[in-house]
Coordinates of N, CA and C in Angstrom, one line a residue:
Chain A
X1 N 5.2 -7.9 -40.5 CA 4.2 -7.3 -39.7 C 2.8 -7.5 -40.4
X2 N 1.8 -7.7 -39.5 CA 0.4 -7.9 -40.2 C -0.2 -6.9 -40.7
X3 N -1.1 -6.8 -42.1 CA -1.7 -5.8 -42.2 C -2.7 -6.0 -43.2
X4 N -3.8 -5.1 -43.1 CA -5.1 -5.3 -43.9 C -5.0 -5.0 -45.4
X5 N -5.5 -6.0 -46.0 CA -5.0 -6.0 -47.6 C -6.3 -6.1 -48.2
X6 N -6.7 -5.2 -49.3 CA -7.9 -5.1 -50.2 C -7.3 -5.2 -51.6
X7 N -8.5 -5.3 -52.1 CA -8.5 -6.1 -53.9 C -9.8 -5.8 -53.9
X8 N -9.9 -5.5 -55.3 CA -8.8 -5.0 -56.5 C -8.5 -3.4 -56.3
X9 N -7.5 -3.0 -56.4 CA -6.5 -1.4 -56.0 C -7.4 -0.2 -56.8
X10 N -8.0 -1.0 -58.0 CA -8.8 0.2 -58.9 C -9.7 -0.8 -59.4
X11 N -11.2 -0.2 -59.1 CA -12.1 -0.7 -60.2 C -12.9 0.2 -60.7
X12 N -13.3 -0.2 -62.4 CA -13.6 0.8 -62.8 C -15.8 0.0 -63.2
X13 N -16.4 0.9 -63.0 CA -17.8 0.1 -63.4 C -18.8 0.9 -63.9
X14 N -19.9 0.6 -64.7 CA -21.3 1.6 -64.9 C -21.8 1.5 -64.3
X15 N -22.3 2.6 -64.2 CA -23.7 3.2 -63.5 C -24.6 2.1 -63.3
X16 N -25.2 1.6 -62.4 CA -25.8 0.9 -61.8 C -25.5 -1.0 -62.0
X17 N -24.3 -1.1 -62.2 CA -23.5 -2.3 -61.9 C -23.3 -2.2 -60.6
X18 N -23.2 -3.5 -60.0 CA -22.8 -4.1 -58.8 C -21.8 -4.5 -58.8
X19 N -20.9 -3.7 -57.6 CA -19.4 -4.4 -57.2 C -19.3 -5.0 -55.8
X20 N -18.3 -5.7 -55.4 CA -18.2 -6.0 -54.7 C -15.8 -5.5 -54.3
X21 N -16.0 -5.2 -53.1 CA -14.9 -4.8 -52.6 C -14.7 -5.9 -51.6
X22 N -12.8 -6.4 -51.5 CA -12.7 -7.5 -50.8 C -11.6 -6.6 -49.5
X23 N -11.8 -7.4 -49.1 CA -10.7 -7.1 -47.4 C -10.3 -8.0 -46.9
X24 N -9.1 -8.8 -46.6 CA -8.8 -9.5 -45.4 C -8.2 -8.7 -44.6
X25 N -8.6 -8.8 -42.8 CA -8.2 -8.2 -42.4 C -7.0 -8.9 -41.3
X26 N -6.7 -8.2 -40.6 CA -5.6 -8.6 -39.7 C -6.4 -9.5 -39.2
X27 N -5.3 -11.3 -39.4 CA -6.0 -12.4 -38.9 C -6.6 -12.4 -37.5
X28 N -6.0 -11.6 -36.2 CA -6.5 -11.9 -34.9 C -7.7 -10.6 -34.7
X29 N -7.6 -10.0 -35.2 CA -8.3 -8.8 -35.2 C -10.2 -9.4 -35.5
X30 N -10.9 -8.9 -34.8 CA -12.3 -8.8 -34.3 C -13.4 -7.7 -34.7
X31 N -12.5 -6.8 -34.8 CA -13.8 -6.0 -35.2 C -13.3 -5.3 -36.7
X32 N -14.4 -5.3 -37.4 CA -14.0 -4.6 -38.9 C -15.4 -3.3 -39.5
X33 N -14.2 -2.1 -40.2 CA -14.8 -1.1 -40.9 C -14.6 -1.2 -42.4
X34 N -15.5 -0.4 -42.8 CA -15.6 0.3 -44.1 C -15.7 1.9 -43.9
X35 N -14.8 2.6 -44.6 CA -14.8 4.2 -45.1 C -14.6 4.3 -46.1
X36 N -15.3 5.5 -46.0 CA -15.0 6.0 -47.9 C -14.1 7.5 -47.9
X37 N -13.5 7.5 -48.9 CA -12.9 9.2 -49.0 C -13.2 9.5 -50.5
X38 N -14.4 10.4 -50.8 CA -14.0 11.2 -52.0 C -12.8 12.0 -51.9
X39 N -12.7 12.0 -53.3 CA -11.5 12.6 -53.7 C -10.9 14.1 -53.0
X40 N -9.8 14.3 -52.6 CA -10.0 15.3 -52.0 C -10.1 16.1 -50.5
X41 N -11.4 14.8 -50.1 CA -12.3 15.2 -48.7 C -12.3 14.4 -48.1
X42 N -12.5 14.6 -46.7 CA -11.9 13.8 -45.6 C -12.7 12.2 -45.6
X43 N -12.0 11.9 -44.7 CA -12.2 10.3 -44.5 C -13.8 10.0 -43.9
X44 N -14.9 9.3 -44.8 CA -16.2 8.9 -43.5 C -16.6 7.9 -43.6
X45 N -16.9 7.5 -41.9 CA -17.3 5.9 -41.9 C -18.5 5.4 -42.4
X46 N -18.3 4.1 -42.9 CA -19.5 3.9 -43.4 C -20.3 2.9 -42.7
X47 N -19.6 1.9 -41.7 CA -20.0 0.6 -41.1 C -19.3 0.1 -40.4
X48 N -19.4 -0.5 -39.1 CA -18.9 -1.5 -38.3 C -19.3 -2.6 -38.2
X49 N -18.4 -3.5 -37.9 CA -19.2 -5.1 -38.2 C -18.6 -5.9 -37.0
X50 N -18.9 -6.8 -36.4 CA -18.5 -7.5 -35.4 C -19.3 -9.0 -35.2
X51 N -18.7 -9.8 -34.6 CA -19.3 -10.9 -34.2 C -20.7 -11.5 -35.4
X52 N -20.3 -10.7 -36.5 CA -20.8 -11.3 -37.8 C -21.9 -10.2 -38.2
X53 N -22.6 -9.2 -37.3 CA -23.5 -7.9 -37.5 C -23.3 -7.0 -37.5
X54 N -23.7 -6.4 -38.5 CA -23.3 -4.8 -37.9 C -23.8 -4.0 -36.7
X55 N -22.5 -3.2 -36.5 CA -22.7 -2.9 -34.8 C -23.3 -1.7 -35.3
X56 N -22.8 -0.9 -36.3 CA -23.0 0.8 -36.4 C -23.4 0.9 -37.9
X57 N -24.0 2.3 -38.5 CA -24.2 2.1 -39.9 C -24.0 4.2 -39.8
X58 N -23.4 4.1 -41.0 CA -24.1 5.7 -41.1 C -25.1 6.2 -42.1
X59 N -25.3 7.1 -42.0 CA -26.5 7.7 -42.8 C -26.2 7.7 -44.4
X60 N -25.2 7.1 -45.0 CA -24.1 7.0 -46.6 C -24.5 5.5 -46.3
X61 N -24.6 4.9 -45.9 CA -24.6 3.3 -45.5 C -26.3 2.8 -46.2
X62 N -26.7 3.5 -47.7 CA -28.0 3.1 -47.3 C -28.7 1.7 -47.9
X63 N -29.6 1.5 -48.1 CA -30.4 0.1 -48.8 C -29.3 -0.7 -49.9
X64 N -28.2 0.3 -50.9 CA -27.6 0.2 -51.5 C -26.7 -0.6 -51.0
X65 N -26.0 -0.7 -50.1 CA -24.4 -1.3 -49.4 C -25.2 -2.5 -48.7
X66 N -24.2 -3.6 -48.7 CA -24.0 -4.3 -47.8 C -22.7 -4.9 -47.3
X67 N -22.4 -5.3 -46.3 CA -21.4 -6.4 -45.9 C -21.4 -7.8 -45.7
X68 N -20.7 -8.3 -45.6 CA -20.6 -9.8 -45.3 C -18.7 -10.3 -45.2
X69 N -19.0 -11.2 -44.2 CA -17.9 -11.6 -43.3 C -17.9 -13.5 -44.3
X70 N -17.5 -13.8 -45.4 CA -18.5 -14.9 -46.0 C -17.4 -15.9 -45.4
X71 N -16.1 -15.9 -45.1 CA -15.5 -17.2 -43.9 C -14.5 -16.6 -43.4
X72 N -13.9 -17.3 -42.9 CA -12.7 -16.5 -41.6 C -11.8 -15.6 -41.8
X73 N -11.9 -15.0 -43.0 CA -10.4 -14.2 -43.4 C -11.2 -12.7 -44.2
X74 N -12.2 -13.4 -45.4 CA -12.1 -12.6 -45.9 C -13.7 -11.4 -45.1
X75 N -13.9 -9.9 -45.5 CA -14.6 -9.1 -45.5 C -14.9 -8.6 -46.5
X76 N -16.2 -8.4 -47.0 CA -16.7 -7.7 -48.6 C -17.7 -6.2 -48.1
X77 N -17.7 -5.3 -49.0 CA -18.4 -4.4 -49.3 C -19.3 -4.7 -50.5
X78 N -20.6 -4.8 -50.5 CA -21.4 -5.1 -51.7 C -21.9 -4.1 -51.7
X79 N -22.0 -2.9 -53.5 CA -22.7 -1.8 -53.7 C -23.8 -2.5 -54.7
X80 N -24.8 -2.2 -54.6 CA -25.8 -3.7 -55.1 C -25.8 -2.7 -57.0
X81 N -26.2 -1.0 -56.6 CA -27.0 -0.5 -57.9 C -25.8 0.6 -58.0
X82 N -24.1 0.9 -58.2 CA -23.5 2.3 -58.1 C -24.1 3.1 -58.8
X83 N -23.9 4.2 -58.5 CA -24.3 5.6 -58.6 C -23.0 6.1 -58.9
X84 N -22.8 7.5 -59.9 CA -21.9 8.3 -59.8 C -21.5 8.7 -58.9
X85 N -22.1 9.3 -57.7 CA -21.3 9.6 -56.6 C -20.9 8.4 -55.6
X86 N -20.8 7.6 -55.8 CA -20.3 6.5 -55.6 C -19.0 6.4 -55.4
X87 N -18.3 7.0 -56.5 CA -16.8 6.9 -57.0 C -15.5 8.0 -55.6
X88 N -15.4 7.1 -55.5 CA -14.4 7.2 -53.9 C -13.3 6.1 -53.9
X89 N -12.3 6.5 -53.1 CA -11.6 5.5 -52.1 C -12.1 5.0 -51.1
X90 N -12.4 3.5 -51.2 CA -12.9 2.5 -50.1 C -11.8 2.0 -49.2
X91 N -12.0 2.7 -47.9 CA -10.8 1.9 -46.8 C -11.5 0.7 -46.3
X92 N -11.0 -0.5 -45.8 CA -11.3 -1.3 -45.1 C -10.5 -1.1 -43.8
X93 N -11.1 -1.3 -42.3 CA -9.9 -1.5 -41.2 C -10.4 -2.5 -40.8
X94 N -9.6 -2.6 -39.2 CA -9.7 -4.0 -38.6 C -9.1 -3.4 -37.2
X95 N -9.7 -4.0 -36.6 CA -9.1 -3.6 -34.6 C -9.2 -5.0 -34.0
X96 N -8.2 -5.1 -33.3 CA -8.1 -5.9 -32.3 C -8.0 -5.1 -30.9
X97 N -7.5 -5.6 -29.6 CA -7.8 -4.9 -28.8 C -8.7 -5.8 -27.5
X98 N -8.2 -5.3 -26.5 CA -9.2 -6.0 -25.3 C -10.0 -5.5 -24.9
X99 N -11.5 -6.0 -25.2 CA -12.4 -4.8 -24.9 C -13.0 -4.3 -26.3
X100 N -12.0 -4.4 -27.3 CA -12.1 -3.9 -28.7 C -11.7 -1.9 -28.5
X101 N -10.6 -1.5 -27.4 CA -10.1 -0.3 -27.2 C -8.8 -0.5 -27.8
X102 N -9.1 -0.9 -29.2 CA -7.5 -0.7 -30.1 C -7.5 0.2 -30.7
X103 N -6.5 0.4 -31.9 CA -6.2 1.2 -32.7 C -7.1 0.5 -34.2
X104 N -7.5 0.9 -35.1 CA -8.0 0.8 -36.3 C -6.6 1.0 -37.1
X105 N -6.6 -0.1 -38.2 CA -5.6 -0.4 -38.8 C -6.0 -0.3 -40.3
X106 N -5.9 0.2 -41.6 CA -6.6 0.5 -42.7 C -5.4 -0.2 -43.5
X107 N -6.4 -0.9 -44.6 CA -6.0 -1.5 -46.2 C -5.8 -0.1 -46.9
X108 N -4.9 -1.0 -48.0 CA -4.4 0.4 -48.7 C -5.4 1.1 -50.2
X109 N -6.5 0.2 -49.4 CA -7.7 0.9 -50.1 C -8.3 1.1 -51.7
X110 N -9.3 0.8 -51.8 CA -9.9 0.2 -53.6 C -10.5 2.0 -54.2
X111 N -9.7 2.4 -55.3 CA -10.6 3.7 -55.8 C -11.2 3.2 -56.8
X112 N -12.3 3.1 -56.4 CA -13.6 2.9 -57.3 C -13.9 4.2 -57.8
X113 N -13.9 4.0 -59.5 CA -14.7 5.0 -60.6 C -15.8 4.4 -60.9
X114 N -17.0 5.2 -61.3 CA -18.1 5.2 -61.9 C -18.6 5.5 -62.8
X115 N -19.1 5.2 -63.9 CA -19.0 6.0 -65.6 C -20.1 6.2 -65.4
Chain B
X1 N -22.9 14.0 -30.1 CA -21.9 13.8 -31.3 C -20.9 14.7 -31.3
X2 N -19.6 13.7 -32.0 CA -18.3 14.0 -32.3 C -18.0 14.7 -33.1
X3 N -16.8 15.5 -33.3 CA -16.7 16.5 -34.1 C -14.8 16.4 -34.3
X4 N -14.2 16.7 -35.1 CA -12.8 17.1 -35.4 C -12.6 18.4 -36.4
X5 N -11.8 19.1 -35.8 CA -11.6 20.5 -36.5 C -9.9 20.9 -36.9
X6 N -10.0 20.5 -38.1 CA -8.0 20.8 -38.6 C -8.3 21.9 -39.2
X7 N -8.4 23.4 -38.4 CA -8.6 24.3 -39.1 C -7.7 24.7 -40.1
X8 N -6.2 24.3 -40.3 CA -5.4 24.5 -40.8 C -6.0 23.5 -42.5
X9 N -5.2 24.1 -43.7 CA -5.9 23.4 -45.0 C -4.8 23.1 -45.7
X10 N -3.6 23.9 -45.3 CA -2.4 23.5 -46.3 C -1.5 24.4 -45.7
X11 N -0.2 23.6 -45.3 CA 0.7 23.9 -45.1 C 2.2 23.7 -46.1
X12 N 3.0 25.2 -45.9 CA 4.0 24.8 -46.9 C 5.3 25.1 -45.9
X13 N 6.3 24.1 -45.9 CA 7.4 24.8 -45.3 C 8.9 24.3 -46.2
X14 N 10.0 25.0 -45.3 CA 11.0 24.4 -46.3 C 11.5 23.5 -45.2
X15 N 12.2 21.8 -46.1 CA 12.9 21.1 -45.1 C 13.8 21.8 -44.1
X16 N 13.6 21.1 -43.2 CA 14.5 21.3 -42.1 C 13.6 22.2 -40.8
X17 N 12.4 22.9 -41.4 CA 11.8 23.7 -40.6 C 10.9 23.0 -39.2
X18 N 10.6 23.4 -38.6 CA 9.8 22.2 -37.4 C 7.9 23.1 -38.1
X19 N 7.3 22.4 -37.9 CA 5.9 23.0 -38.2 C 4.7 21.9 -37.0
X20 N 3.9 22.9 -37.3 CA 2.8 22.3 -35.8 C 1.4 22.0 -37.2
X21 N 1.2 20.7 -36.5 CA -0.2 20.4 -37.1 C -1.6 20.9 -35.9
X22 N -2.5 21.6 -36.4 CA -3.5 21.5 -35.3 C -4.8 20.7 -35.2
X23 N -5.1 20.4 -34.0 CA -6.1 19.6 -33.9 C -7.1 19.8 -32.5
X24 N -8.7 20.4 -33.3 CA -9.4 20.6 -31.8 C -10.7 19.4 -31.9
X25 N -11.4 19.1 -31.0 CA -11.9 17.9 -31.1 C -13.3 18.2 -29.9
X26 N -14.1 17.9 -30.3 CA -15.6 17.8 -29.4 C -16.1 16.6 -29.3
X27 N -16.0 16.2 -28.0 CA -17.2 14.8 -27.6 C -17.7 15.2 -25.8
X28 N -18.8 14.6 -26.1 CA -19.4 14.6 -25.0 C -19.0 13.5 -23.7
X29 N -18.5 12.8 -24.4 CA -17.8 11.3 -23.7 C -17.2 11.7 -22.7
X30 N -16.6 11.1 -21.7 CA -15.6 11.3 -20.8 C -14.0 10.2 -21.3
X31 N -14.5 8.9 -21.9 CA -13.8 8.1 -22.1 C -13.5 8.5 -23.8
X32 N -12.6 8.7 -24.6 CA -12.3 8.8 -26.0 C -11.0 8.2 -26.2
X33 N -10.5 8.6 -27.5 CA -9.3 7.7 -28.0 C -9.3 9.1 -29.0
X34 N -8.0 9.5 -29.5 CA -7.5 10.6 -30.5 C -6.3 9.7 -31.2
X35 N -6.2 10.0 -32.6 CA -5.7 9.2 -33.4 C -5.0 10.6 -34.5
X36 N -3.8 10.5 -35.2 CA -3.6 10.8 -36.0 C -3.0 9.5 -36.9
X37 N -3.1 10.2 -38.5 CA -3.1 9.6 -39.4 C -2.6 10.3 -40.8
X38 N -1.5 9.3 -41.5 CA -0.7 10.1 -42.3 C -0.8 9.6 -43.4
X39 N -1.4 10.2 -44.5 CA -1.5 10.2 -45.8 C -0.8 10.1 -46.8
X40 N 0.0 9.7 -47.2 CA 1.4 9.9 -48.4 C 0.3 9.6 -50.1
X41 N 0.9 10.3 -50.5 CA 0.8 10.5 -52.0 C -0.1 9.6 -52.1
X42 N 0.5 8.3 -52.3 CA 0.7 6.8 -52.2 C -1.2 6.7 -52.2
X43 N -1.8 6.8 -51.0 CA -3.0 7.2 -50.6 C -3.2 6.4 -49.4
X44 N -2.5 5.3 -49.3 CA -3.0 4.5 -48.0 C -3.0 5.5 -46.6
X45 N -3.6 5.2 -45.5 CA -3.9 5.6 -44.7 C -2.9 4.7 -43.4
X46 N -1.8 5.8 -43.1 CA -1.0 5.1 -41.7 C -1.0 5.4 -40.8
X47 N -1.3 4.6 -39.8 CA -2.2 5.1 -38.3 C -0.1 5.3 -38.0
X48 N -0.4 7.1 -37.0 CA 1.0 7.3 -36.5 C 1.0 7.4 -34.7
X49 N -0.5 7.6 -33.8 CA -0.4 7.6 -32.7 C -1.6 7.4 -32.4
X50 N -1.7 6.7 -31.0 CA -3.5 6.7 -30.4 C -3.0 7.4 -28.9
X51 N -4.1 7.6 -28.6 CA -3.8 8.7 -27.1 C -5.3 8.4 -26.4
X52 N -5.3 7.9 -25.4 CA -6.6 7.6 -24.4 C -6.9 9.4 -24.2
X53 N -7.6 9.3 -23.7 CA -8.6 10.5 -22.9 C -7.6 11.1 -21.3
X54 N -7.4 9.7 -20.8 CA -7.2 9.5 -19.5 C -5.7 9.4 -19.3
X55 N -5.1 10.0 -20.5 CA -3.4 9.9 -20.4 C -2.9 11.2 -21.2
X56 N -3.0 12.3 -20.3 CA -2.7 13.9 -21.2 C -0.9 13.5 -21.4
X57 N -0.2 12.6 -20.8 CA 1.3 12.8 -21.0 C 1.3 13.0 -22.7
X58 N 2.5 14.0 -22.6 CA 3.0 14.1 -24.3 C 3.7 13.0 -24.7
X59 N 3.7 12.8 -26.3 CA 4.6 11.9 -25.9 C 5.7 12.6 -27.2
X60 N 7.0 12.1 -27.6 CA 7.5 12.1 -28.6 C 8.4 11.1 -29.3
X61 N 8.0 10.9 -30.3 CA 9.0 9.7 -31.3 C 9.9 9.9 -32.2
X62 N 10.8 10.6 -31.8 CA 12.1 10.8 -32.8 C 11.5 12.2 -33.3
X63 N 11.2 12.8 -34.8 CA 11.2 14.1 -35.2 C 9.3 14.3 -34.6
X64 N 9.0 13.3 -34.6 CA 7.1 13.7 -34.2 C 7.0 14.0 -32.6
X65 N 6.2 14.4 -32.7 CA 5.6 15.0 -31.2 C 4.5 15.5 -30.8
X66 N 3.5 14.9 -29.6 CA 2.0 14.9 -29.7 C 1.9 15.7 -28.1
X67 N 0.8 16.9 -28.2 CA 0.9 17.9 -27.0 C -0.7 17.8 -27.0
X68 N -1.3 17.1 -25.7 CA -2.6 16.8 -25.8 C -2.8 17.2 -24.7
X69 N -3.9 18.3 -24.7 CA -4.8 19.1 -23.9 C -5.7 18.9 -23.7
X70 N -6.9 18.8 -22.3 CA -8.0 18.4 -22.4 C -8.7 20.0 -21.8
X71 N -7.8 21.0 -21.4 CA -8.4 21.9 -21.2 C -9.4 22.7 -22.6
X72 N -8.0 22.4 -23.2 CA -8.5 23.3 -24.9 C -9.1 22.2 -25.7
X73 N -9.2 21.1 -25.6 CA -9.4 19.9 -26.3 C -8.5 20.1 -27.6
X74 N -7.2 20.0 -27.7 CA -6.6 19.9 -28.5 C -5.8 18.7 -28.7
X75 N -5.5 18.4 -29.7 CA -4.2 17.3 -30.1 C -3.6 17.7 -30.9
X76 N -2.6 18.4 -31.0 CA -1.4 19.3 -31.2 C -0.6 18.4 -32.1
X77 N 0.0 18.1 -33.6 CA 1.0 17.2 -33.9 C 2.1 18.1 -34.0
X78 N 3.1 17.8 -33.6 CA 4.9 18.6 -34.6 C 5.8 18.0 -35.2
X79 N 6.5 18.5 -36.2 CA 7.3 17.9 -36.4 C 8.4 19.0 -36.4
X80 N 9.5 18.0 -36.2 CA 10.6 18.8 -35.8 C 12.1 18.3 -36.8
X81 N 12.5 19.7 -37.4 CA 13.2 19.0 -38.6 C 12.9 18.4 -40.0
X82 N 11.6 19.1 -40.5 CA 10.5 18.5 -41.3 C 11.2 18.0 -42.7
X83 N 11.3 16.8 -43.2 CA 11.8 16.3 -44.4 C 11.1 16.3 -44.9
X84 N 11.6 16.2 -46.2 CA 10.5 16.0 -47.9 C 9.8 15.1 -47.9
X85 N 10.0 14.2 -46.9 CA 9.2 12.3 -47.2 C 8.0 12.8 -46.1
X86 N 7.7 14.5 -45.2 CA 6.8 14.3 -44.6 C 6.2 14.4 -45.2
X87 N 6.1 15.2 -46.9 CA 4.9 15.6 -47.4 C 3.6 14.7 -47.7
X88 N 2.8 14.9 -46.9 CA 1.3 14.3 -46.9 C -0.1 14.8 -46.6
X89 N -0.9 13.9 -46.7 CA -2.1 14.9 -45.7 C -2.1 14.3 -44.3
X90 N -2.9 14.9 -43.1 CA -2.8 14.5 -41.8 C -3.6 14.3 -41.6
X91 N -4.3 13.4 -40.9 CA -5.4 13.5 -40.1 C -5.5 13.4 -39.0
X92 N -6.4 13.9 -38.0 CA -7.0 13.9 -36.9 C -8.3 13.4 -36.3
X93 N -8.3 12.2 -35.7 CA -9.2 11.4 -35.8 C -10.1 11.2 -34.4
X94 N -11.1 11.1 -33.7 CA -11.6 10.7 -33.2 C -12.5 9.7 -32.3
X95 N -12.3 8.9 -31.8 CA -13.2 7.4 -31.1 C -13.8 7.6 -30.0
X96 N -14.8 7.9 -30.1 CA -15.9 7.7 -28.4 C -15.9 6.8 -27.7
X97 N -15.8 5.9 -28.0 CA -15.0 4.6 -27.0 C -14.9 3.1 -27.1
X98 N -14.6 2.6 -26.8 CA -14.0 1.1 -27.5 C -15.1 0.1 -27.5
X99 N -14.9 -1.2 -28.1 CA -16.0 -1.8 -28.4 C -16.1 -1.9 -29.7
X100 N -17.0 -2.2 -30.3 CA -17.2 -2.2 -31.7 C -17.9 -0.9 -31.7
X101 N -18.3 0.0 -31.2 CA -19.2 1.0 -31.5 C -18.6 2.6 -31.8
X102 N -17.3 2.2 -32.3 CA -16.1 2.9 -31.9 C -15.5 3.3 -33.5
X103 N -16.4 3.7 -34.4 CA -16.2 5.1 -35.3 C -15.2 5.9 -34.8
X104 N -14.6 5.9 -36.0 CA -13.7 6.8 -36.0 C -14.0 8.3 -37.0
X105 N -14.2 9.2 -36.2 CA -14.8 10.5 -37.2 C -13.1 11.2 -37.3
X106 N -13.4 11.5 -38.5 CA -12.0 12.0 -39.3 C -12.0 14.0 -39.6
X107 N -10.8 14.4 -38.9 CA -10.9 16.0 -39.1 C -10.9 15.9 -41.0
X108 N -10.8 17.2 -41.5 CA -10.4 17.3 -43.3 C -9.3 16.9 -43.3
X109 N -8.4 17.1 -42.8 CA -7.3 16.8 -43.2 C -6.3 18.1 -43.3
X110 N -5.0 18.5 -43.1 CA -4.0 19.4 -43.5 C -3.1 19.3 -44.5
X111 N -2.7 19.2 -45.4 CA -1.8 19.1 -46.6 C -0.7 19.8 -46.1
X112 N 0.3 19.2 -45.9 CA 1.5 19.7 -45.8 C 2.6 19.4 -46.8
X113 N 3.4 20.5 -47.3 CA 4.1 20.2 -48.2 C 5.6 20.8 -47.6
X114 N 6.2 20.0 -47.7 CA 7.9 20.6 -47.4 C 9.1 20.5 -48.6
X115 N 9.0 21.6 -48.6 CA 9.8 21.9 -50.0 C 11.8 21.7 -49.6
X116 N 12.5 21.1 -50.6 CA 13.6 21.4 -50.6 C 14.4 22.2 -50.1

């Protein structure tokens, strides 16, 4: 069965180091997220991406993050400057779907710590 | 804007017992998508049902079972016969409608634990 797979499972980094989070998502699948879950507390979206732009951003989404689609498989999260509160569980998903009215499908997700 | 409400925070039962997850939900949409979502220890995130707006039928899959109201705006989970492998967190999730613009806002979550 297909499924969305991220790397690396744990990373650990300082304070204003740049990381970068990877995702391939489900190969036929079209549209792709990023969430985050601090420890604890519920799941929030951070970004949708499609047709190579982002479709949606949230207000956690800021100057700091970016994404990129860099060739056909894989999906990155770039945190350019981390911050202590930074330090979460990074979901990646992926939907396919006609219309793009699928279900969201989630990797088993990178806990990033922050010193 | 969307909203999801698991007023429940932790649930404890003993195996074998049936227990209700609750779930109320606000959108102004007419078109949505409701999602639950099961947490194991583990931490991955496993999608367990999606439910259009436009399809109140219940449905049930062996010990799970989904009672979806649009009067109360609820999405009701059960489980029936609750084993030790359910213990996880749950979520209750939300989509205003499909497309790429199709966020998923996530209730807190309920911790359920089923004891021996």
């Amino acid at each position: 069965e297909p499924e969305v797979t991220q790397t690396p499972s744990h990373q650990v980094t300082q304070m204003g180091q740049e990381v970068i989070l990877r995702c391939v998502p489900i190969s036929n699948h079209l549209y792709f997220y990023w969430y985050r879950q601090i420890l604890g507390q519920k799941v929030e979206f951070l970004v949708s991406f499609y047709n190579n732009e982002i479709s949606e951003k949230s207000e956690i989404f800021d100057d700091q993050f970016s994404v990129e689609r860099p060739d056909g498989s894989n999906f990155t999260l770039k945190i350019r400057s981390t911050k202590l509160e930074d330090s979460a569980m990074y979901f990646c998903a992926s939907k396919g779907g006609s219309g793009g009215a699928g279900t969201q499908y989630f990797g088993p997700g990178t806990r990033l710590t922050v010193l | 804007a969307q909203k999801v409400t698991q007023a429940q925070t932790e649930i404890s039962v003993v195996e074998k017992e049936d227990v209700t997850l609750d779930c109320v939900y606000e959108t102004r949409d007419t078109t949505y998508y409701l999602f639950w979502y099961k947490q194991p220890p583990s931490g991955e995130l496993v999608f367990l049902i999606r439910r259009n707006s436009f399809d109140e039928q219940n449905e049930i899959s062996g010990r799970y079972s989904w009672n979806f109201q649009k009067s109360t705006s609820s999405f009701n989970f059960t489980i029936t016969a609750s084993q030790v492998v359910d213990s996880a967190v749950y979520f209750c999730a939300l989509s205003e409608a499909g497309g790429a613009n199709s966020k998923l806002t996530f209730g807190k979550g309920i911790t359920l634990s089923v004891r021996p």
